[in-house]
XYZ file of C-alpha atoms in Angstrom:
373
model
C 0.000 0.000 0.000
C 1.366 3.398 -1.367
C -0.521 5.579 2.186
C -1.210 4.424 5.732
C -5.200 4.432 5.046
C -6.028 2.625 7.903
C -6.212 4.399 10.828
C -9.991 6.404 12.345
C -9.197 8.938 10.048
C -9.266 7.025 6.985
C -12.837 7.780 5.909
C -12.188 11.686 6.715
C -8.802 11.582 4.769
C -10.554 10.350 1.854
C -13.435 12.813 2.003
C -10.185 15.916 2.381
C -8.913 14.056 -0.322
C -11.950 14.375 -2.727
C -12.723 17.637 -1.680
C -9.284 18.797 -3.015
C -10.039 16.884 -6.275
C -13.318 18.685 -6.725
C -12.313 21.994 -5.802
C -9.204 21.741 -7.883
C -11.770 20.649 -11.133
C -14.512 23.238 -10.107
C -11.883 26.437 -9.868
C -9.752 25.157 -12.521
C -13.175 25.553 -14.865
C -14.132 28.596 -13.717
C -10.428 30.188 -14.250
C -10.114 28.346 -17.902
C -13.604 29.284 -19.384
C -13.818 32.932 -19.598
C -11.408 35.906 -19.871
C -13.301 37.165 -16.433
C -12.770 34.160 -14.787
C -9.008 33.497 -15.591
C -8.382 37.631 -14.562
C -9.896 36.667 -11.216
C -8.544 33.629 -10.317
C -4.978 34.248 -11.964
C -4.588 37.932 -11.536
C -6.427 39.508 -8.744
C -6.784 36.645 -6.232
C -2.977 36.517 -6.716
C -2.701 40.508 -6.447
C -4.810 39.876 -3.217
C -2.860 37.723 -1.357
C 0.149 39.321 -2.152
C -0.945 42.498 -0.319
C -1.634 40.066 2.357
C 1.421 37.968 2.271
C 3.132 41.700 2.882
C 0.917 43.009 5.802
C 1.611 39.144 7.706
C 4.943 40.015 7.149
C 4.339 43.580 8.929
C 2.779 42.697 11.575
C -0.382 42.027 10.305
C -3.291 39.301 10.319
C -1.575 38.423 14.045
C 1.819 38.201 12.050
C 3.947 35.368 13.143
C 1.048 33.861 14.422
C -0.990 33.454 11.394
C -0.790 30.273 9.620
C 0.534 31.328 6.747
C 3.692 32.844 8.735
C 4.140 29.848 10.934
C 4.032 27.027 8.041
C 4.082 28.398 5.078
C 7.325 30.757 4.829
C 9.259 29.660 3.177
C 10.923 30.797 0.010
C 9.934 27.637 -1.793
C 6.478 27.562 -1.040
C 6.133 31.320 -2.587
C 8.376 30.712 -5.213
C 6.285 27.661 -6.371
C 3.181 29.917 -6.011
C 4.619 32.810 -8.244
C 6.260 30.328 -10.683
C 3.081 27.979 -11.552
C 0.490 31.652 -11.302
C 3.168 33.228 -13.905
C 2.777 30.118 -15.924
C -0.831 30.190 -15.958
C -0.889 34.121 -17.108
C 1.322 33.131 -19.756
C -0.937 30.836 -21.134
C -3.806 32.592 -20.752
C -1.878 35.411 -23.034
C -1.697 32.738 -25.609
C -4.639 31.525 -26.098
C -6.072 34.547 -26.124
C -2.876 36.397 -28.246
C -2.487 39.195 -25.695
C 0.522 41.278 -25.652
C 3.191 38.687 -26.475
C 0.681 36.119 -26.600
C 0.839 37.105 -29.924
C 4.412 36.430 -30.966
C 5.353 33.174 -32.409
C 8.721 33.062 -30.211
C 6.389 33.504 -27.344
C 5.061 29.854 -27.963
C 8.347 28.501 -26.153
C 7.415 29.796 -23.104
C 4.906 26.878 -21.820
C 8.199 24.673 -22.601
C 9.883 26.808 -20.804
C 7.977 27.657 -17.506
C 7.313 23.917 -17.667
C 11.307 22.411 -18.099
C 12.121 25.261 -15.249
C 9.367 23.057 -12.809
C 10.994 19.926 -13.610
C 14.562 21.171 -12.961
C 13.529 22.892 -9.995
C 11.895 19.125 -8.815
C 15.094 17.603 -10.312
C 17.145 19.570 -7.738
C 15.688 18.837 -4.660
C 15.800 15.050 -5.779
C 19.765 15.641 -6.222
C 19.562 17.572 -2.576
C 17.876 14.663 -1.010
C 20.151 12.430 -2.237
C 22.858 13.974 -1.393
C 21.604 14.943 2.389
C 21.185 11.144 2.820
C 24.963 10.440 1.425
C 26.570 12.886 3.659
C 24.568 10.981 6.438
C 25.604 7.211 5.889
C 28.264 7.722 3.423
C 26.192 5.650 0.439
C 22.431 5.782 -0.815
C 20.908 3.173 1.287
C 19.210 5.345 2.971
C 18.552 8.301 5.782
C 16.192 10.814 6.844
C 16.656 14.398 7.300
C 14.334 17.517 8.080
C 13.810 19.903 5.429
C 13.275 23.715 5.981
C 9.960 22.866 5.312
C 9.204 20.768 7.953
C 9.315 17.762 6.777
C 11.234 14.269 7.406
C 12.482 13.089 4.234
C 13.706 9.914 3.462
C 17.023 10.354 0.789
C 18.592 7.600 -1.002
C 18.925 5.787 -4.440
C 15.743 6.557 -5.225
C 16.134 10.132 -5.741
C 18.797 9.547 -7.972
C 16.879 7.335 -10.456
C 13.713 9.734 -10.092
C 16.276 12.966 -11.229
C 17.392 10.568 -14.323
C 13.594 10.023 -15.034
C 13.130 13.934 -14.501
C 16.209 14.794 -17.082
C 14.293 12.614 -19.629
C 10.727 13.941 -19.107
C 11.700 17.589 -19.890
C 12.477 16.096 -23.854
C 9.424 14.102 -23.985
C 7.461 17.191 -24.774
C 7.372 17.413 -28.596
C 5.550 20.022 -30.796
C 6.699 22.712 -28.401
C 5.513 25.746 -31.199
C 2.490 24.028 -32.433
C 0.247 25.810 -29.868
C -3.634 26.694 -30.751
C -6.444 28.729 -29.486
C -9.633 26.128 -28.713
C -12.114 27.295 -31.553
C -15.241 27.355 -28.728
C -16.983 30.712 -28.307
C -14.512 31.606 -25.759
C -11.649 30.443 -26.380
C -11.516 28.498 -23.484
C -8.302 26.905 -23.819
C -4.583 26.667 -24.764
C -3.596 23.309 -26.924
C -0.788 21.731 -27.271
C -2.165 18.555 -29.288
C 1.191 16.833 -29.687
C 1.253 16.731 -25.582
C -0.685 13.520 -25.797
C -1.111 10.351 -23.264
C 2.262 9.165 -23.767
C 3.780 12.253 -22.310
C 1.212 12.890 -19.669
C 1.461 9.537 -17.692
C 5.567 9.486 -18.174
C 4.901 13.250 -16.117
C 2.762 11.757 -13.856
C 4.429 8.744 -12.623
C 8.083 10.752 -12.070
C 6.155 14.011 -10.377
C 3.744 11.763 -8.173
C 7.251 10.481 -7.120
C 9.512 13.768 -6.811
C 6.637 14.588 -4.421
C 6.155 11.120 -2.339
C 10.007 11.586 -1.960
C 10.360 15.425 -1.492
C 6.871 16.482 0.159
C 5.828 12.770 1.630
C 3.538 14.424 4.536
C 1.843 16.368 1.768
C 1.890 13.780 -1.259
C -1.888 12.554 -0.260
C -3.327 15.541 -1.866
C -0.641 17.994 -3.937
C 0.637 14.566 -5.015
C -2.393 12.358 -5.766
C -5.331 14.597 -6.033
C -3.189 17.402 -7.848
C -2.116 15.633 -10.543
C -5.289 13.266 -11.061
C -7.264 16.681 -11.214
C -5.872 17.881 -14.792
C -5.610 14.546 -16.105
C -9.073 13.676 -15.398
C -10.296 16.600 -17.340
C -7.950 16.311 -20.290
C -9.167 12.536 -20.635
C -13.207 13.354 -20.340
C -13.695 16.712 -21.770
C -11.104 18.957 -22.142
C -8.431 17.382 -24.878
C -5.131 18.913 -25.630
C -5.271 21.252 -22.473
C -3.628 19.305 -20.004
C -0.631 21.389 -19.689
C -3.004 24.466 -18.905
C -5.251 22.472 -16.647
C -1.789 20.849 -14.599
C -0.284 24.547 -14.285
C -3.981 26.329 -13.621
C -4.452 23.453 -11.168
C -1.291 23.850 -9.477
C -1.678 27.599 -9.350
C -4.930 27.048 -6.965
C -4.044 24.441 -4.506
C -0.395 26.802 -4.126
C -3.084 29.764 -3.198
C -5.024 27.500 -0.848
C -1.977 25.719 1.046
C -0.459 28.896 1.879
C -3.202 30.208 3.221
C -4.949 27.221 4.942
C -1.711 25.193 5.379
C -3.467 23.540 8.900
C -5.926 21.762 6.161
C -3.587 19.155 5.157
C -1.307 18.862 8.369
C -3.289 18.845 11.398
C -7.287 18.396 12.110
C -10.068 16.915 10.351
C -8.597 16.418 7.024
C -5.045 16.218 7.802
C -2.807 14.053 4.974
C -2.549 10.403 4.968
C 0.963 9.624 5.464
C 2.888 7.255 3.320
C 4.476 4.122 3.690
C 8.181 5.565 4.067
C 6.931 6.277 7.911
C 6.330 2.836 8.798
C 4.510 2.554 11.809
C 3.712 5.873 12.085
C 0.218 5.006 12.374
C -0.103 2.442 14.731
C 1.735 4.897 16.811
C 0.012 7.280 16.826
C 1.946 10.088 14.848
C 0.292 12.298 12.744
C 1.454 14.834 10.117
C 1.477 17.661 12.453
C 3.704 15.549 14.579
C 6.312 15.016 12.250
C 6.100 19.037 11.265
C 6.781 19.937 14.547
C 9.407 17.420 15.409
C 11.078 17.971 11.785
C 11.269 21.813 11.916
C 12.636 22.097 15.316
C 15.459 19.959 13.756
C 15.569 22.024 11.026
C 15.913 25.331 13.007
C 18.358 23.642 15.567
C 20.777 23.396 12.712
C 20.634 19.177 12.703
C 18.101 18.742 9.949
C 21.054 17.575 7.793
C 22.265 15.309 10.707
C 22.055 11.474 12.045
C 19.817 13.262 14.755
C 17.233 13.042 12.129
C 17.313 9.025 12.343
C 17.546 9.274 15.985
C 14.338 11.525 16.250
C 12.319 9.618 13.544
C 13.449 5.695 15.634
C 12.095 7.999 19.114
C 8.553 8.044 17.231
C 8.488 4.396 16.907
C 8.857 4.845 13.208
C 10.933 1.902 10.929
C 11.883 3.624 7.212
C 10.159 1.699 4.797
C 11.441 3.179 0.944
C 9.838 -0.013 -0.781
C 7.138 2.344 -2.510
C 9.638 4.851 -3.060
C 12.310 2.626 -4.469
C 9.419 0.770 -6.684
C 7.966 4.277 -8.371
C 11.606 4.934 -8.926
C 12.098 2.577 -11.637
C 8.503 2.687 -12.766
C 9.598 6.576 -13.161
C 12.697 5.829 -15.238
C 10.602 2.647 -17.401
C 7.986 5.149 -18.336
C 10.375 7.955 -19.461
C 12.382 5.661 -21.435
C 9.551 4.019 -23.069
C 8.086 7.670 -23.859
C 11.351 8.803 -25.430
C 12.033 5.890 -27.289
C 8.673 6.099 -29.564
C 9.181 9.759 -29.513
C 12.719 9.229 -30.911
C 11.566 6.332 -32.862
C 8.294 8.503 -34.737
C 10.386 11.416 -34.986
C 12.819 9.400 -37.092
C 10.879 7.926 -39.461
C 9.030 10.928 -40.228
C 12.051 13.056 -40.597
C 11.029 16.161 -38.190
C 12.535 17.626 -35.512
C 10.300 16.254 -32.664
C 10.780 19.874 -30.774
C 9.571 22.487 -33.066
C 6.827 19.799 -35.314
C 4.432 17.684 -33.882
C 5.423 13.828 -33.740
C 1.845 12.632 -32.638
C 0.051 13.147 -35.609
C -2.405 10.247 -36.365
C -3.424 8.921 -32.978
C -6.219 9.205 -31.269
C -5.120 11.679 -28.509
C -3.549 14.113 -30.951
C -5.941 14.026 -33.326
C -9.041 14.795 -30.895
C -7.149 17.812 -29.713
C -6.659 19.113 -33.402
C -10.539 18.804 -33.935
C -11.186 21.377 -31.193
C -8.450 23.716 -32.543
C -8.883 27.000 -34.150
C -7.177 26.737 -37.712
């Protein structure tokens, strides 16, 4: 089993859990489906918090004391915010040829906002792995606290995940052949040749870089989060899945840092996963492992053995299994997707970057038919 789903909480963990899915779908439509909707949800909701983000900061909102200031401060957790909200405004400039939307060298950027992600997910895989080497001197194994309060659990895997990371960012293929849908609003940006094959090779190594990286927060921003766009791009919304994943992303980065206590302590805090053996049957919950973690972190010996010693003082027994499995299914999937990309590009003679490589199957060919020619 990939999560501990088995304690009392269970049955409210998987009601959080499809309440994330639902929102994520039900915002992500209301920001994709009208110039009025994606302006509120992608530019003043984000101008909004930022004016709040600055008055925690002085003073403000009970300042140190409000949520946001006490979990969420980090310069990751903003960073990812900005990043994927930029992303989405980008997009939305597209497909609706605003400003530089309308530029052809412009249709690079989704490729490039998007390869950025990956890298910056490649990196902390490569951090992990290397806090866990400096630990035990090999990859076996070894937990350390991250500045985000969270026990990690660095070894091999991380490696193989960054390799399957490295390869993901060239499985995107007809990076320039971008469209407007051809609906009465222009609801979304296409990237037809962005098909199936590329979309579960993404999935597989991202649900991983996050079950590695963010394990006390995987349940939903690794799970739910990723299931949310690919849901829609397989029942009704074809050849947007990149806008859907970054749109997606954009909301649930608005919502954690501002009701980070939803997923790590109360009613619908996070199933944990199976790296924190025992944890259950103990007792521990996500909050405890936050607290623990980040007074590690802030004591200067997140990057130490104390981290084993705290994590054994919790009753908890690593167990990577999951971690080490969705490692290699990470690297077989990116492989396999790069491979027929490599092999389709060949035999039609095209660069398989700036023309599409997809043409003639089903996935590519459904998003075409919605496209504005």
């Amino acid at each position: 089993m990939i999560f501990q789903l088995y304690s009392s909480s269970a049955a409210m963990q998987l009601l959080g859990w499809i309440l994330v899915f639902a929102g994520l779908i039900l915002v992500n439509e209301i920001g994709r489906r009208t110039k009025i909707g994606g302006m509120v949800v992608f530019v003043i909701i984000p101008l909004i918090l930022t004016v709040y983000f600055i008055a925690i900061h002085l003073g403000a909102f009970g300042g140190a004391a409000n949520p946001t200031m006490a979990y969420m401060d980090g310069w990751f957790h903003y960073f990812k915010l900005y990043a994927a909200d930029i992303g989405c405004v980008g997009f939305m400039m597209i497909k609706y040829k605003w400003g530089l939307g309308k530029k052809e060298w412009f249709k690079w950027w989704p490729w490039i906002i998007v390869s950025a992600n990956i890298m910056i997910a490649n990196v902390s895989d490569l951090e992990s792995a290397y806090a866990a080497f400096c630990i035990t001197g090999d990859l076996s194994g070894a937990w350390w606290a991250s500045n985000e309060g969270v026990f990690i659990y660095g070894g091999w895997w991380n490696v193989l995940n960054f390799i399957a990371g490295m390869i993901n960012i060239f499985c995107m293929t007809g990076c320039v052949k971008l469209y407007t849908s051809k609906d009465k609003n222009h609801s979304d940006m296409l990237w037809p040749d962005m098909t199936i094959w590329f979309i579960i090779a993404y999935d597989v190594w991202n649900f991983e870089y996050t079950y590695l990286n963010l394990p006390t927060h995987s349940w939903y921003c690794g799970v739910a989060l990723l299931l949310a766009p690919t849901f829609a791009n397989a029942f009704w919304n074809k050849g947007a899945w990149i806008q859907n994943r970054a749109n997606t992303l954009a909301i649930w980065c608005m919502w954690a840092q501002v009701v980070p206590l939803f997923q790590l302590k109360g009613t619908f805090a996070a199933a944990l996963p199976r790296v924190y053996g025992g944890a259950t049957e103990a007792g521990i919950t996500t909050m405890n492992l936050y607290e623990k973690a980040i007074e590690l972190y802030n004591s200067g010996l997140g990057k130490s053995a104390e981290a084993n010693k705290a994590i054994a003082e919790m009753g908890i027994t690593a167990d990577p299994t999951m971690q080490g499995f969705i490692a290699i299914a990470a690297v077989i999937v990116n492989v396999v997707c790069i491979m027929v990309i490599i092999k389709r590009s060949i035999k039609a003679g095209r660069n398989p970057y700036s023309n599409n490589v997809f043409e003639g199957t089903r996935d590519f060919e459904e998003a075409m038919a919605r496209a504005e020619q």
